[in-house]
Tab-separated table of N, CA and C in Angstrom:
chain	number	residue	atom	x	y	z
A	1	MET	N	3.107	-1.704	-14.317
A	1	MET	CA	1.888	-2.458	-14.104
A	1	MET	C	0.699	-1.655	-14.579
A	2	LYS	N	-0.210	-2.241	-15.272
A	2	LYS	CA	-1.528	-1.580	-15.720
A	2	LYS	C	-2.341	-1.113	-14.679
A	3	GLU	N	-2.936	0.094	-14.751
A	3	GLU	CA	-3.825	0.587	-13.720
A	3	GLU	C	-5.302	0.077	-13.839
A	4	ASP	N	-5.571	-0.434	-15.018
A	4	ASP	CA	-7.006	-0.863	-15.246
A	4	ASP	C	-7.217	-2.376	-15.075
A	5	ILE	N	-6.352	-3.021	-14.322
A	5	ILE	CA	-6.559	-4.448	-14.026
A	5	ILE	C	-7.238	-4.500	-12.644
A	6	SER	N	-7.747	-5.661	-12.256
A	6	SER	CA	-8.335	-5.814	-10.994
A	6	SER	C	-7.438	-5.794	-9.829
A	7	GLU	N	-8.057	-5.419	-8.697
A	7	GLU	CA	-7.168	-5.341	-7.479
A	7	GLU	C	-6.474	-6.645	-7.211
A	8	PHE	N	-7.237	-7.749	-7.411
A	8	PHE	CA	-6.530	-9.193	-7.272
A	8	PHE	C	-5.265	-9.315	-8.070
A	9	LEU	N	-5.356	-8.904	-9.457
A	9	LEU	CA	-4.287	-9.134	-10.245
A	9	LEU	C	-3.160	-8.116	-9.972
A	10	LYS	N	-3.507	-6.959	-9.404
A	10	LYS	CA	-2.409	-6.027	-8.949
A	10	LYS	C	-1.525	-6.574	-7.894
A	11	VAL	N	-2.285	-7.216	-6.857
A	11	VAL	CA	-1.501	-7.837	-5.812
A	11	VAL	C	-0.775	-9.122	-6.288
A	12	ALA	N	-1.318	-9.891	-7.187
A	12	ALA	CA	-0.661	-10.991	-7.749
A	12	ALA	C	0.568	-10.621	-8.423
A	13	TYR	N	0.524	-9.542	-9.216
A	13	TYR	CA	1.734	-9.054	-9.902
A	13	TYR	C	2.754	-8.437	-8.897
A	14	LYS	N	2.269	-7.631	-8.068
A	14	LYS	CA	3.178	-6.943	-7.138
A	14	LYS	C	3.899	-7.895	-6.185
A	15	THR	N	3.398	-9.061	-5.854
A	15	THR	CA	4.076	-10.075	-5.034
A	15	THR	C	4.659	-11.163	-5.915
A	16	ASN	N	4.746	-10.845	-7.240
A	16	ASN	CA	5.468	-11.809	-8.092
A	16	ASN	C	4.877	-13.275	-8.072
A	17	ARG	N	3.533	-13.352	-8.099
A	17	ARG	CA	2.832	-14.578	-8.014
A	17	ARG	C	2.038	-14.882	-9.228
A	18	VAL	N	2.354	-14.189	-10.424
A	18	VAL	CA	1.734	-14.563	-11.682
A	18	VAL	C	2.907	-15.249	-12.421
A	19	ARG	N	2.650	-16.468	-12.914
A	19	ARG	CA	3.631	-17.244	-13.449
A	19	ARG	C	3.179	-17.745	-14.869
A	20	ASN	N	4.150	-18.059	-15.692
A	20	ASN	CA	3.976	-18.804	-16.953
A	20	ASN	C	3.390	-20.180	-16.734
A	21	LEU	N	2.667	-20.744	-17.681
A	21	LEU	CA	2.086	-22.083	-17.522
A	21	LEU	C	3.163	-23.174	-17.344
A	22	ASN	N	4.220	-23.057	-17.982
A	22	ASN	CA	5.278	-24.065	-17.883
A	22	ASN	C	5.619	-24.419	-16.502
A	23	GLU	N	5.656	-23.447	-15.612
A	23	GLU	CA	5.975	-23.690	-14.155
A	23	GLU	C	5.010	-24.550	-13.525
A	24	ALA	N	3.668	-24.413	-13.909
A	24	ALA	CA	2.596	-25.217	-13.205
A	24	ALA	C	2.870	-26.587	-13.635
A	25	PHE	N	3.202	-26.965	-14.832
A	25	PHE	CA	3.405	-28.282	-15.262
A	25	PHE	C	4.683	-28.919	-14.772
A	26	GLU	N	5.627	-28.188	-14.436
A	26	GLU	CA	6.972	-28.614	-13.849
A	26	GLU	C	6.584	-29.069	-12.439
A	27	GLU	N	5.871	-28.358	-11.665
A	27	GLU	CA	5.592	-28.495	-10.295
A	27	GLU	C	4.508	-29.666	-10.065
A	28	TYR	N	3.578	-29.755	-10.988
A	28	TYR	CA	2.498	-30.752	-10.932
A	28	TYR	C	2.524	-31.468	-12.272
A	29	PRO	N	3.373	-32.416	-12.466
A	29	PRO	CA	3.521	-33.144	-13.690
A	29	PRO	C	2.180	-33.944	-14.017
A	30	VAL	N	1.689	-33.887	-15.361
A	30	VAL	CA	0.592	-34.478	-15.776
A	30	VAL	C	0.676	-35.969	-15.536
A	31	GLU	N	1.966	-36.548	-15.536
A	31	GLU	CA	1.995	-37.975	-15.343
A	31	GLU	C	1.483	-38.414	-13.965
A	32	GLU	N	1.427	-37.532	-13.129
A	32	GLU	CA	0.949	-37.839	-11.667
A	32	GLU	C	-0.631	-37.603	-11.626
A	33	GLU	N	-1.216	-37.190	-12.635
A	33	GLU	CA	-2.646	-36.914	-12.671
A	33	GLU	C	-3.419	-38.157	-13.201
A	34	TRP	N	-4.552	-38.340	-12.794
A	34	TRP	CA	-5.379	-39.469	-13.182
A	34	TRP	C	-5.721	-39.538	-14.698
A	35	HIS	N	-5.715	-38.335	-15.407
A	35	HIS	CA	-6.072	-38.207	-16.749
A	35	HIS	C	-4.683	-38.257	-17.534
A	36	LYS	N	-3.464	-38.261	-17.011
A	36	LYS	CA	-2.310	-38.285	-17.657
A	36	LYS	C	-2.084	-37.305	-18.785
A	37	GLY	N	-2.863	-36.171	-18.744
A	37	GLY	CA	-2.772	-35.145	-19.699
A	37	GLY	C	-3.428	-35.503	-20.979
A	38	LYS	N	-4.243	-36.567	-21.093
A	38	LYS	CA	-4.847	-36.992	-22.416
A	38	LYS	C	-6.303	-36.536	-22.519
A	39	VAL	N	-6.555	-35.805	-23.676
A	39	VAL	CA	-7.885	-35.323	-23.749
A	39	VAL	C	-8.836	-36.411	-23.820
A	40	GLU	N	-8.670	-37.522	-24.374
A	40	GLU	CA	-9.613	-38.624	-24.404
A	40	GLU	C	-9.994	-39.042	-22.957
A	41	ASN	N	-9.210	-38.810	-22.033
A	41	ASN	CA	-9.472	-39.301	-20.633
A	41	ASN	C	-10.440	-38.340	-19.893
A	42	ILE	N	-10.518	-37.134	-20.387
A	42	ILE	CA	-11.369	-36.108	-19.777
A	42	ILE	C	-12.685	-35.934	-20.594
A	43	LEU	N	-12.517	-35.814	-21.908
A	43	LEU	CA	-13.643	-35.398	-22.745
A	43	LEU	C	-14.752	-36.339	-22.874
A	44	ARG	N	-15.850	-35.769	-22.472
A	44	ARG	CA	-17.097	-36.365	-22.818
A	44	ARG	C	-17.923	-35.425	-23.609
A	45	GLU	N	-18.385	-35.720	-24.868
A	45	GLU	CA	-19.004	-34.873	-25.749
A	45	GLU	C	-20.002	-33.943	-25.073
A	46	GLU	N	-20.852	-34.567	-24.193
A	46	GLU	CA	-21.781	-33.704	-23.669
A	46	GLU	C	-21.448	-32.709	-22.514
A	47	GLU	N	-20.184	-32.835	-22.109
A	47	GLU	CA	-19.588	-31.992	-21.015
A	47	GLU	C	-18.836	-30.883	-21.595
A	48	ALA	N	-18.060	-31.011	-22.568
A	48	ALA	CA	-17.165	-30.086	-23.022
A	48	ALA	C	-17.856	-28.937	-23.778
A	49	ALA	N	-17.605	-27.688	-23.454
A	49	ALA	CA	-18.180	-26.603	-24.226
A	49	ALA	C	-16.901	-25.979	-25.059
A	50	TYR	N	-17.032	-26.028	-26.360
A	50	TYR	CA	-16.200	-25.547	-27.241
A	50	TYR	C	-16.567	-24.105	-27.659
A	51	ASN	N	-15.775	-23.122	-27.168
A	51	ASN	CA	-15.978	-21.657	-27.546
A	51	ASN	C	-14.693	-20.857	-27.010
A	52	SER	N	-14.728	-19.634	-27.452
A	52	SER	CA	-13.697	-18.860	-26.890
A	52	SER	C	-14.076	-17.791	-25.941
A	53	ASN	N	-15.359	-17.924	-25.363
A	53	ASN	CA	-15.916	-17.060	-24.455
A	53	ASN	C	-15.773	-17.584	-23.031
A	54	TYR	N	-14.563	-17.532	-22.431
A	54	TYR	CA	-14.286	-18.070	-21.209
A	54	TYR	C	-14.632	-17.043	-20.095
A	55	GLU	N	-15.071	-17.465	-18.931
A	55	GLU	CA	-15.476	-16.597	-17.858
A	55	GLU	C	-14.862	-17.071	-16.579
A	56	ILE	N	-14.777	-16.082	-15.583
A	56	ILE	CA	-14.268	-16.466	-14.342
A	56	ILE	C	-15.205	-17.524	-13.732
A	57	GLY	N	-14.517	-18.486	-13.152
A	57	GLY	CA	-15.145	-19.718	-12.592
A	57	GLY	C	-15.093	-20.960	-13.538
A	58	ASP	N	-14.846	-20.630	-14.740
A	58	ASP	CA	-14.823	-21.748	-15.726
A	58	ASP	C	-13.537	-22.689	-15.527
A	59	ILE	N	-13.846	-24.059	-15.533
A	59	ILE	CA	-12.711	-24.994	-15.448
A	59	ILE	C	-12.419	-25.396	-16.877
A	60	VAL	N	-11.128	-25.046	-17.194
A	60	VAL	CA	-10.699	-25.345	-18.613
A	60	VAL	C	-9.532	-26.256	-18.778
A	61	PHE	N	-9.514	-27.007	-19.808
A	61	PHE	CA	-8.375	-27.858	-20.171
A	61	PHE	C	-7.415	-27.142	-21.058
A	62	VAL	N	-6.148	-26.981	-20.486
A	62	VAL	CA	-5.167	-26.194	-21.204
A	62	VAL	C	-4.374	-27.153	-22.072
A	63	LYS	N	-4.235	-26.796	-23.339
A	63	LYS	CA	-3.548	-27.797	-24.441
A	63	LYS	C	-2.073	-27.751	-24.179
A	64	GLU	N	-1.431	-28.577	-24.922
A	64	GLU	CA	-0.019	-28.861	-24.901
A	64	GLU	C	0.755	-27.532	-24.815
A	65	TYR	N	1.803	-27.467	-24.220
A	65	TYR	CA	2.702	-26.447	-23.943
A	65	TYR	C	4.157	-26.816	-24.057
A	66	GLN	N	5.074	-25.976	-23.919
A	66	GLN	CA	6.393	-26.412	-23.930
A	66	GLN	C	7.170	-26.062	-22.655
A	67	TYR	N	7.914	-27.029	-22.068
A	67	TYR	CA	8.738	-26.828	-20.858
A	67	TYR	C	9.872	-25.941	-21.226
A	68	SER	N	10.465	-25.402	-20.273
A	68	SER	CA	11.647	-24.533	-20.450
A	68	SER	C	12.755	-25.229	-21.094
A	69	ASN	N	12.903	-26.524	-20.906
A	69	ASN	CA	13.921	-27.306	-21.564
A	69	ASN	C	13.667	-27.778	-23.009
A	70	GLU	N	12.547	-27.155	-23.570
A	70	GLU	CA	12.077	-27.393	-24.867
A	70	GLU	C	11.236	-28.657	-25.120
A	71	LYS	N	11.126	-29.434	-24.128
A	71	LYS	CA	10.302	-30.671	-24.211
A	71	LYS	C	8.822	-30.344	-24.280
A	72	LYS	N	8.084	-31.044	-25.061
A	72	LYS	CA	6.666	-30.703	-25.036
A	72	LYS	C	6.046	-31.590	-23.814
A	73	GLY	N	5.036	-30.746	-23.281
A	73	GLY	CA	4.263	-31.359	-22.152
A	73	GLY	C	2.857	-31.677	-22.538
A	74	ASN	N	2.094	-32.124	-21.690
A	74	ASN	CA	0.743	-32.557	-21.990
A	74	ASN	C	-0.259	-31.470	-21.483
A	75	ASN	N	-1.407	-31.840	-21.159
A	75	ASN	CA	-2.544	-30.975	-20.793
A	75	ASN	C	-2.937	-30.948	-19.362
A	76	HIS	N	-3.557	-29.874	-18.934
A	76	HIS	CA	-3.859	-29.796	-17.412
A	76	HIS	C	-5.118	-28.961	-17.288
A	77	LEU	N	-5.750	-29.301	-16.102
A	77	LEU	CA	-7.009	-28.422	-15.842
A	77	LEU	C	-6.563	-27.247	-15.013
A	78	PHE	N	-7.331	-26.072	-15.226
A	78	PHE	CA	-7.244	-24.757	-14.421
A	78	PHE	C	-8.551	-24.260	-14.177
A	79	VAL	N	-8.753	-23.525	-13.137
A	79	VAL	CA	-10.004	-22.730	-12.898
A	79	VAL	C	-9.585	-21.289	-13.193
A	80	ILE	N	-10.333	-20.639	-14.096
A	80	ILE	CA	-10.163	-19.183	-14.278
A	80	ILE	C	-10.631	-18.346	-13.162
A	81	ILE	N	-9.754	-17.674	-12.574
A	81	ILE	CA	-9.911	-16.857	-11.355
A	81	ILE	C	-10.018	-15.364	-11.695
A	82	ASP	N	-9.496	-14.926	-12.770
A	82	ASP	CA	-9.525	-13.515	-13.112
A	82	ASP	C	-9.332	-13.366	-14.511
A	83	GLN	N	-9.477	-12.187	-15.111
A	83	GLN	CA	-9.330	-11.908	-16.579
A	83	GLN	C	-8.804	-10.583	-16.753
A	84	ASP	N	-7.937	-10.283	-17.759
A	84	ASP	CA	-7.627	-9.007	-18.173
A	84	ASP	C	-8.263	-8.677	-19.510
A	85	ASN	N	-9.348	-8.040	-19.627
A	85	ASN	CA	-10.016	-7.878	-20.923
A	85	ASN	C	-9.534	-6.682	-21.594
A	86	THR	N	-8.594	-5.995	-21.140
A	86	THR	CA	-8.070	-4.842	-21.829
A	86	THR	C	-7.011	-5.221	-22.851
A	87	ALA	N	-6.469	-6.430	-22.655
A	87	ALA	CA	-5.372	-6.939	-23.617
A	87	ALA	C	-6.127	-7.627	-24.757
A	88	VAL	N	-5.496	-7.539	-25.906
A	88	VAL	CA	-5.983	-8.479	-26.981
A	88	VAL	C	-4.855	-9.287	-27.389
A	89	PRO	N	-4.959	-10.619	-27.510
A	89	PRO	CA	-6.024	-11.409	-27.136
A	89	PRO	C	-6.250	-11.345	-25.627
A	90	ILE	N	-7.472	-11.812	-25.134
A	90	ILE	CA	-7.783	-11.850	-23.755
A	90	ILE	C	-6.863	-12.669	-22.947
A	91	GLU	N	-6.365	-12.158	-21.830
A	91	GLU	CA	-5.603	-13.022	-20.909
A	91	GLU	C	-6.391	-13.425	-19.744
A	92	ASN	N	-6.239	-14.832	-19.519
A	92	ASN	CA	-6.935	-15.297	-18.392
A	92	ASN	C	-5.954	-15.664	-17.344
A	93	PHE	N	-6.425	-15.655	-16.095
A	93	PHE	CA	-5.470	-15.921	-14.976
A	93	PHE	C	-6.109	-17.125	-14.186
A	94	GLY	N	-5.492	-18.269	-14.118
A	94	GLY	CA	-6.052	-19.378	-13.536
A	94	GLY	C	-5.225	-19.998	-12.414
A	95	MET	N	-5.883	-20.872	-11.690
A	95	MET	CA	-5.189	-21.648	-10.620
A	95	MET	C	-5.276	-23.117	-11.146
A	96	LEU	N	-4.185	-23.800	-10.922
A	96	LEU	CA	-4.094	-25.178	-11.345
A	96	LEU	C	-4.993	-26.090	-10.541
A	97	ILE	N	-5.510	-26.991	-11.105
A	97	ILE	CA	-6.349	-28.119	-10.557
A	97	ILE	C	-5.491	-29.398	-10.668
A	98	SER	N	-5.403	-30.163	-9.596
A	98	SER	CA	-4.670	-31.393	-9.549
A	98	SER	C	-5.644	-32.469	-8.889
A	99	SER	N	-5.382	-33.695	-9.303
A	99	SER	CA	-6.135	-34.735	-8.692
A	99	SER	C	-5.236	-35.437	-7.712
A	100	ASN	N	-3.974	-34.907	-7.495
A	100	ASN	CA	-3.044	-35.474	-6.570
A	100	ASN	C	-3.382	-34.963	-5.132
A	101	LEU	N	-4.382	-35.643	-4.449
A	101	LEU	CA	-4.817	-35.300	-3.144
A	101	LEU	C	-3.819	-35.351	-2.035
A	102	GLU	N	-2.654	-36.008	-2.243
A	102	GLU	CA	-1.641	-36.034	-1.230
A	102	GLU	C	-1.128	-34.548	-0.936
A	103	LYS	N	-1.234	-33.802	-1.964
A	103	LYS	CA	-0.684	-32.440	-1.859
A	103	LYS	C	-1.690	-31.536	-1.197
A	104	LEU	N	-2.799	-32.107	-0.666
A	104	LEU	CA	-3.638	-31.219	0.242
A	104	LEU	C	-3.038	-30.951	1.508
A	105	LYS	N	-1.877	-31.555	1.843
A	105	LYS	CA	-1.177	-31.296	3.096
A	105	LYS	C	-0.662	-29.870	3.127
A	106	PHE	N	-0.502	-29.275	1.924
A	106	PHE	CA	-0.118	-27.949	1.925
A	106	PHE	C	-1.271	-26.929	2.102
A	107	THR	N	-1.193	-26.044	2.917
A	107	THR	CA	-2.312	-25.161	3.217
A	107	THR	C	-2.875	-24.320	1.988
A	108	SER	N	-1.968	-24.100	1.147
A	108	SER	CA	-2.375	-23.404	-0.170
A	108	SER	C	-3.247	-24.145	-1.069
A	109	ASN	N	-3.435	-25.465	-0.810
A	109	ASN	CA	-4.296	-26.360	-1.758
A	109	ASN	C	-5.491	-26.579	-1.123
A	110	LYS	N	-6.646	-26.274	-1.845
A	110	LYS	CA	-7.974	-26.334	-1.432
A	110	LYS	C	-8.692	-27.541	-2.111
A	111	LEU	N	-9.479	-28.244	-1.335
A	111	LEU	CA	-10.240	-29.432	-1.900
A	111	LEU	C	-11.371	-28.892	-2.868
A	112	LEU	N	-11.456	-29.501	-4.025
A	112	LEU	CA	-12.597	-29.304	-4.897
A	112	LEU	C	-13.231	-30.543	-5.262
A	113	GLU	N	-14.369	-30.775	-4.530
A	113	GLU	CA	-15.104	-32.147	-4.737
A	113	GLU	C	-15.808	-32.108	-6.140
A	114	LYS	N	-15.714	-33.317	-6.760
A	114	LYS	CA	-16.477	-33.409	-8.017
A	114	LYS	C	-17.912	-33.245	-7.829
A	115	ASP	N	-18.479	-32.723	-8.794
A	115	ASP	CA	-19.961	-32.626	-8.834
A	115	ASP	C	-20.455	-32.391	-10.234
A	116	LYS	N	-21.778	-32.290	-10.447
A	116	LYS	CA	-22.480	-32.278	-11.760
A	116	LYS	C	-22.179	-30.874	-12.377
A	117	ILE	N	-21.820	-29.816	-11.643
A	117	ILE	CA	-21.491	-28.479	-12.271
A	117	ILE	C	-19.980	-28.403	-12.720
A	118	ASN	N	-19.138	-28.909	-11.969
A	118	ASN	CA	-17.639	-28.762	-12.358
A	118	ASN	C	-17.248	-29.899	-13.286
A	119	HIS	N	-17.988	-30.967	-13.235
A	119	HIS	CA	-17.727	-32.135	-14.182
A	119	HIS	C	-16.333	-32.747	-14.019
A	120	LEU	N	-15.861	-32.556	-12.905
A	120	LEU	CA	-14.522	-33.281	-12.562
A	120	LEU	C	-14.894	-34.789	-12.387
A	121	HIS	N	-13.967	-35.696	-12.718
A	121	HIS	CA	-14.124	-37.071	-12.699
A	121	HIS	C	-13.615	-37.591	-11.276
A	122	LYS	N	-12.842	-36.805	-10.619
A	122	LYS	CA	-12.381	-37.144	-9.209
A	122	LYS	C	-12.197	-35.949	-8.455
A	123	ASN	N	-12.373	-36.116	-7.213
A	123	ASN	CA	-12.111	-35.023	-6.202
A	123	ASN	C	-10.699	-34.545	-6.450
A	124	SER	N	-10.538	-33.273	-6.344
A	124	SER	CA	-9.284	-32.531	-6.789
A	124	SER	C	-8.943	-31.521	-5.782
A	125	LEU	N	-7.790	-30.831	-6.062
A	125	LEU	CA	-7.393	-29.660	-5.348
A	125	LEU	C	-7.121	-28.433	-6.323
A	126	VAL	N	-7.323	-27.290	-5.679
A	126	VAL	CA	-6.956	-26.093	-6.417
A	126	VAL	C	-5.679	-25.458	-5.800
A	127	LYS	N	-4.715	-25.294	-6.395
A	127	LYS	CA	-3.389	-24.666	-5.975
A	127	LYS	C	-3.552	-23.256	-5.974
A	128	THR	N	-3.647	-22.535	-4.702
A	128	THR	CA	-4.114	-21.183	-4.613
A	128	THR	C	-2.926	-20.225	-4.407
A	129	ASP	N	-1.731	-20.681	-4.316
A	129	ASP	CA	-0.617	-19.743	-3.958
A	129	ASP	C	-0.118	-19.089	-5.190
A	130	ILE	N	-0.319	-19.581	-6.436
A	130	ILE	CA	0.265	-19.032	-7.533
A	130	ILE	C	-0.873	-18.773	-8.713
A	131	VAL	N	-0.846	-17.825	-9.476
A	131	VAL	CA	-1.759	-17.532	-10.508
A	131	VAL	C	-0.963	-17.665	-11.857
A	132	TYR	N	-1.610	-18.397	-12.774
A	132	TYR	CA	-0.920	-18.722	-14.008
A	132	TYR	C	-1.639	-17.926	-15.102
A	133	LYS	N	-0.827	-17.428	-15.977
A	133	LYS	CA	-1.390	-16.591	-17.212
A	133	LYS	C	-1.580	-17.567	-18.273
A	134	ILE	N	-2.899	-17.526	-18.877
A	134	ILE	CA	-3.343	-18.503	-19.798
A	134	ILE	C	-4.033	-17.653	-21.022
A	135	MET	N	-3.604	-17.870	-22.075
A	135	MET	CA	-4.156	-17.112	-23.338
A	135	MET	C	-5.266	-18.079	-23.808
A	136	ASN	N	-6.382	-17.386	-24.395
A	136	ASN	CA	-7.391	-18.070	-25.083
A	136	ASN	C	-6.969	-19.303	-25.916
A	137	GLU	N	-6.066	-19.048	-26.754
A	137	GLU	CA	-5.547	-20.003	-27.731
A	137	GLU	C	-4.926	-21.187	-27.058
A	138	GLN	N	-4.502	-21.049	-25.762
A	138	GLN	CA	-3.920	-22.270	-25.036
A	138	GLN	C	-5.040	-23.152	-24.425
A	139	ILE	N	-6.263	-22.669	-24.481
A	139	ILE	CA	-7.509	-23.506	-23.909
A	139	ILE	C	-7.959	-24.358	-24.945
A	140	ALA	N	-8.097	-25.672	-24.667
A	140	ALA	CA	-8.645	-26.625	-25.632
A	140	ALA	C	-10.148	-26.599	-25.464
A	141	PHE	N	-10.742	-26.653	-24.251
A	141	PHE	CA	-12.110	-26.529	-24.067
A	141	PHE	C	-12.360	-26.258	-22.554
A	142	LYS	N	-13.630	-26.044	-22.380
A	142	LYS	CA	-14.230	-25.773	-20.863
A	142	LYS	C	-14.828	-27.110	-20.638
A	143	ILE	N	-14.717	-27.608	-19.412
A	143	ILE	CA	-15.360	-28.851	-18.935
A	143	ILE	C	-16.453	-28.564	-17.849
A	144	GLY	N	-16.281	-27.391	-17.256
A	144	GLY	CA	-17.313	-27.144	-16.120
A	144	GLY	C	-17.080	-25.810	-15.532
A	145	LYS	N	-17.592	-25.688	-14.270
A	145	LYS	CA	-17.612	-24.428	-13.745
A	145	LYS	C	-17.619	-24.521	-12.147
A	146	VAL	N	-17.031	-23.518	-11.467
A	146	VAL	CA	-17.201	-23.417	-10.041
A	146	VAL	C	-17.843	-22.083	-9.742
A	147	ASP	N	-18.577	-22.016	-8.619
A	147	ASP	CA	-19.337	-20.922	-8.265
A	147	ASP	C	-18.536	-19.708	-7.781
A	148	ASN	N	-19.122	-18.547	-7.737
A	148	ASN	CA	-18.371	-17.410	-7.239
A	148	ASN	C	-17.926	-17.575	-5.790
A	149	GLU	N	-18.624	-18.166	-4.948
A	149	GLU	CA	-18.224	-18.526	-3.490
A	149	GLU	C	-16.915	-19.168	-3.557
A	150	LYS	N	-16.697	-20.158	-4.453
A	150	LYS	CA	-15.383	-20.978	-4.471
A	150	LYS	C	-14.362	-20.118	-4.963
A	151	ILE	N	-14.651	-19.207	-6.005
A	151	ILE	CA	-13.608	-18.316	-6.549
A	151	ILE	C	-13.139	-17.291	-5.435
A	152	GLU	N	-14.010	-16.833	-4.681
A	152	GLU	CA	-13.814	-15.909	-3.547
A	152	GLU	C	-12.874	-16.518	-2.460
A	153	GLU	N	-13.243	-17.897	-2.188
A	153	GLU	CA	-12.424	-18.696	-1.262
A	153	GLU	C	-11.109	-18.829	-1.752
A	154	TYR	N	-10.848	-19.125	-3.012
A	154	TYR	CA	-9.571	-19.290	-3.601
A	154	TYR	C	-8.694	-17.877	-3.441
A	155	LYS	N	-9.428	-16.824	-3.878
A	155	LYS	CA	-8.770	-15.541	-3.708
A	155	LYS	C	-8.408	-15.230	-2.315
A	156	GLU	N	-9.276	-15.460	-1.372
A	156	GLU	CA	-8.907	-15.239	0.031
A	156	GLU	C	-7.769	-16.092	0.589
A	157	SER	N	-7.778	-17.267	0.067
A	157	SER	CA	-6.502	-18.096	0.349
A	157	SER	C	-5.296	-17.465	-0.193
A	158	PHE	N	-5.411	-17.074	-1.386
A	158	PHE	CA	-4.181	-16.369	-2.163
A	158	PHE	C	-3.783	-15.200	-1.292
A	159	TYR	N	-4.618	-14.330	-0.837
A	159	TYR	CA	-4.435	-13.164	-0.050
A	159	TYR	C	-3.811	-13.437	1.298
A	160	ASN	N	-4.327	-14.569	1.855
A	160	ASN	CA	-3.711	-14.965	3.157
A	160	ASN	C	-2.257	-15.377	2.990
A	161	ILE	N	-2.037	-16.112	1.880
A	161	ILE	CA	-0.661	-16.659	1.629
A	161	ILE	C	0.348	-15.415	1.422
A	162	VAL	N	-0.130	-14.507	0.623
A	162	VAL	CA	0.628	-13.375	0.321
A	162	VAL	C	0.825	-12.537	1.718
A	163	LYS	N	-0.091	-12.337	2.452
A	163	LYS	CA	0.009	-11.588	3.738
A	163	LYS	C	1.026	-12.318	4.731
A	164	ASN	N	0.902	-13.655	4.828
A	164	ASN	CA	1.744	-14.465	5.648
A	164	ASN	C	3.233	-14.635	5.146
A	165	SER	N	3.471	-14.351	3.903
A	165	SER	CA	4.824	-14.552	3.351
A	165	SER	C	5.649	-13.235	3.501
A	166	ASN	N	4.980	-12.083	3.999
A	166	ASN	CA	5.703	-10.909	4.095
A	166	ASN	C	6.366	-10.760	5.498
């Protein structure tokens, strides 16, 4: 494990809670999301920021990926929770955003209400028990942002899950 990454990422790696994107899509299929993984259902020209300078707190739309069974999947939303800027290209670490509010029954899922800053179309949840590795080239665009207070809430939830699983 690298010594120059954040304490959050050290804990995430040590507890085996950093996963590849395909696992997120297998557990939270886009077919169950209101946007059905289609860019045109999310994108509003005035809302999406096209650049490769992503920051902690950004809500990003991750492009098509491939399942472990070689099938192509669709797109999904994530909130960037941390970054490893020592690697090239930059690695982002995100938590999945889902509009399937039935899954709020799990304590690891936190409500994220839509607002003018995050630009979500529906109230959603953030899945805080797993962190997914996202490369810049896997991000189609940024749609909004959550504040540092929310990021800290998600990290605190993550730490509590790790602590309670030992």
